[in-house]
Amino acid sequence: KAGVTQTPRYLIKTRGQQVTLSCSPISGHRSVSWYQQTPGQGLQFLFEYFSETQRNKGNFPGRFSGRQFSNSRSEMNVSTLELGDSALYLCASRRGGQTDTQYFGPGTRLTVL
Amino acid sequence: QKEVEQDPGPLSVPEGAIVSLNCTYSNSAFQYFMWYRQYSRKGPELLMYTYSSGNKEDGRFTAQVDKSSKYISLFIRDSQPSDSATYLCAMASNFGNEKLTFGTGTRLTIIP
């Protein structure tokens, strides 16, 4: 069974640009969550999507947005990039039930110059 | 103050030693407790999860939760060089449906 895949694996952008990251969940999983991982703050929850609807949202500015498609694939967009947005962006998928485990992808390493 | 505190290490121990990793938390609503292992350039991998207080054992790994003290631990017995990784504790008040709150991670190195 294929795991969670994320593309691209590495990205370099400059301040002010925007970026779109993609996540393909495990087959049959309907929930996708996004996290930002930095050395100082660790893993921080961005948002969760379930059946194309955002169900939970963390404390990030509106520059961070996401969406989910009918095939459960998800994209995350960051507009007007800042230096502090440099991080590893992880997505995790799960079936969507109350006690389901989250399975993480390898992440997208974003560097903002 | 962060909701979940974790000693960042780094922690280095000789092969075969018992490793103890710990987290404290402040949110009384947390009911589900997890430990993830993250190798360099990889995503976190779930090792253990427990509900409420108590112990859970899986092979060389034992997870303990003490809700009265708001303290959780992960013990690794007979540590191996392949256990070298960053270990992250994570918590949720409503498992799965709610966001996971992570500790910052402890970097562990097992010295052969």
PDB file of C-alpha atoms in Angstrom, chain B residues 17-76:
ATOM      1  CA  ALA B  17      21.155   1.105  27.411  1.00  0.00           C
ATOM      2  CA  ILE B  18      17.629   1.924  28.532  1.00  0.00           C
ATOM      3  CA  VAL B  19      16.461   5.273  27.183  1.00  0.00           C
ATOM      4  CA  SER B  20      13.883   7.444  28.914  1.00  0.00           C
ATOM      5  CA  LEU B  21      12.173  10.251  27.003  1.00  0.00           C
ATOM      6  CA  ASN B  22       9.676  12.572  28.652  1.00  0.00           C
ATOM      7  CA  CYS B  23       7.096  15.270  28.025  1.00  0.00           C
ATOM      8  CA  THR B  24       5.007  17.437  30.288  1.00  0.00           C
ATOM      9  CA  TYR B  25       1.829  19.215  29.326  1.00  0.00           C
ATOM     10  CA  SER B  26      -0.518  21.813  30.715  1.00  0.00           C
ATOM     11  CA  ASN B  27      -3.841  21.144  28.935  1.00  0.00           C
ATOM     12  CA  SER B  28      -6.053  18.935  31.108  1.00  0.00           C
ATOM     13  CA  ALA B  29      -8.246  18.146  28.105  1.00  0.00           C
ATOM     14  CA  PHE B  30      -5.589  15.979  26.471  1.00  0.00           C
ATOM     15  CA  GLN B  31      -6.729  12.366  26.508  1.00  0.00           C
ATOM     16  CA  TYR B  32      -4.740  10.720  23.728  1.00  0.00           C
ATOM     17  CA  PHE B  33      -0.966  10.542  23.848  1.00  0.00           C
ATOM     18  CA  MET B  34       1.378   9.508  21.078  1.00  0.00           C
ATOM     19  CA  TRP B  35       5.051   9.056  20.406  1.00  0.00           C
ATOM     20  CA  TYR B  36       6.425   9.549  16.908  1.00  0.00           C
ATOM     21  CA  ARG B  37       9.895   8.771  15.622  1.00  0.00           C
ATOM     22  CA  GLN B  38      11.394  10.927  12.896  1.00  0.00           C
ATOM     23  CA  TYR B  39      14.508  10.009  10.977  1.00  0.00           C
ATOM     24  CA  SER B  40      16.470  12.670   9.159  1.00  0.00           C
ATOM     25  CA  ARG B  41      14.733  13.836   5.980  1.00  0.00           C
ATOM     26  CA  LYS B  42      11.665  11.702   6.709  1.00  0.00           C
ATOM     27  CA  GLY B  43       8.188  12.330   8.052  1.00  0.00           C
ATOM     28  CA  PRO B  44       7.212  11.304  11.598  1.00  0.00           C
ATOM     29  CA  GLU B  45       6.299   7.654  12.088  1.00  0.00           C
ATOM     30  CA  LEU B  46       3.852   6.631  14.818  1.00  0.00           C
ATOM     31  CA  LEU B  47       5.459   4.402  17.465  1.00  0.00           C
ATOM     32  CA  MET B  48       2.962   4.250  20.309  1.00  0.00           C
ATOM     33  CA  TYR B  49      -0.358   5.684  21.312  1.00  0.00           C
ATOM     34  CA  THR B  50      -2.207   5.454  24.595  1.00  0.00           C
ATOM     35  CA  TYR B  51      -5.518   6.651  25.916  1.00  0.00           C
ATOM     36  CA  SER B  52      -5.721   8.294  29.340  1.00  0.00           C
ATOM     37  CA  SER B  53      -3.393   7.098  32.119  1.00  0.00           C
ATOM     38  CA  GLY B  54      -1.518   3.817  32.176  1.00  0.00           C
ATOM     39  CA  ASN B  55       1.197   1.839  30.466  1.00  0.00           C
ATOM     40  CA  LYS B  56       1.436   0.281  27.030  1.00  0.00           C
ATOM     41  CA  GLU B  57       4.182  -2.014  25.841  1.00  0.00           C
ATOM     42  CA  ASP B  58       5.193  -2.924  22.293  1.00  0.00           C
ATOM     43  CA  GLY B  59       8.379  -4.891  21.926  1.00  0.00           C
ATOM     44  CA  ARG B  60      11.267  -2.836  23.239  1.00  0.00           C
ATOM     45  CA  PHE B  61       9.075   0.249  23.674  1.00  0.00           C
ATOM     46  CA  THR B  62       6.953   1.160  26.692  1.00  0.00           C
ATOM     47  CA  ALA B  63       4.772   4.253  26.912  1.00  0.00           C
ATOM     48  CA  GLN B  64       3.581   5.596  30.253  1.00  0.00           C
ATOM     49  CA  VAL B  65       0.995   8.261  30.927  1.00  0.00           C
ATOM     50  CA  ASP B  66       0.392   9.905  34.288  1.00  0.00           C
ATOM     51  CA  LYS B  67      -2.504  12.314  33.823  1.00  0.00           C
ATOM     52  CA  SER B  68      -2.457  13.403  37.472  1.00  0.00           C
ATOM     53  CA  SER B  69       1.062  14.758  36.980  1.00  0.00           C
ATOM     54  CA  LYS B  70       0.528  15.700  33.308  1.00  0.00           C
ATOM     55  CA  TYR B  71       3.610  13.690  32.430  1.00  0.00           C
ATOM     56  CA  ILE B  72       4.257  11.090  29.754  1.00  0.00           C
ATOM     57  CA  SER B  73       7.280   8.911  29.090  1.00  0.00           C
ATOM     58  CA  LEU B  74       8.665   6.601  26.457  1.00  0.00           C
ATOM     59  CA  PHE B  75      11.157   3.916  27.460  1.00  0.00           C
ATOM     60  CA  ILE B  76      13.345   2.105  24.948  1.00  0.00           C
TER      61      ILE B  76
END
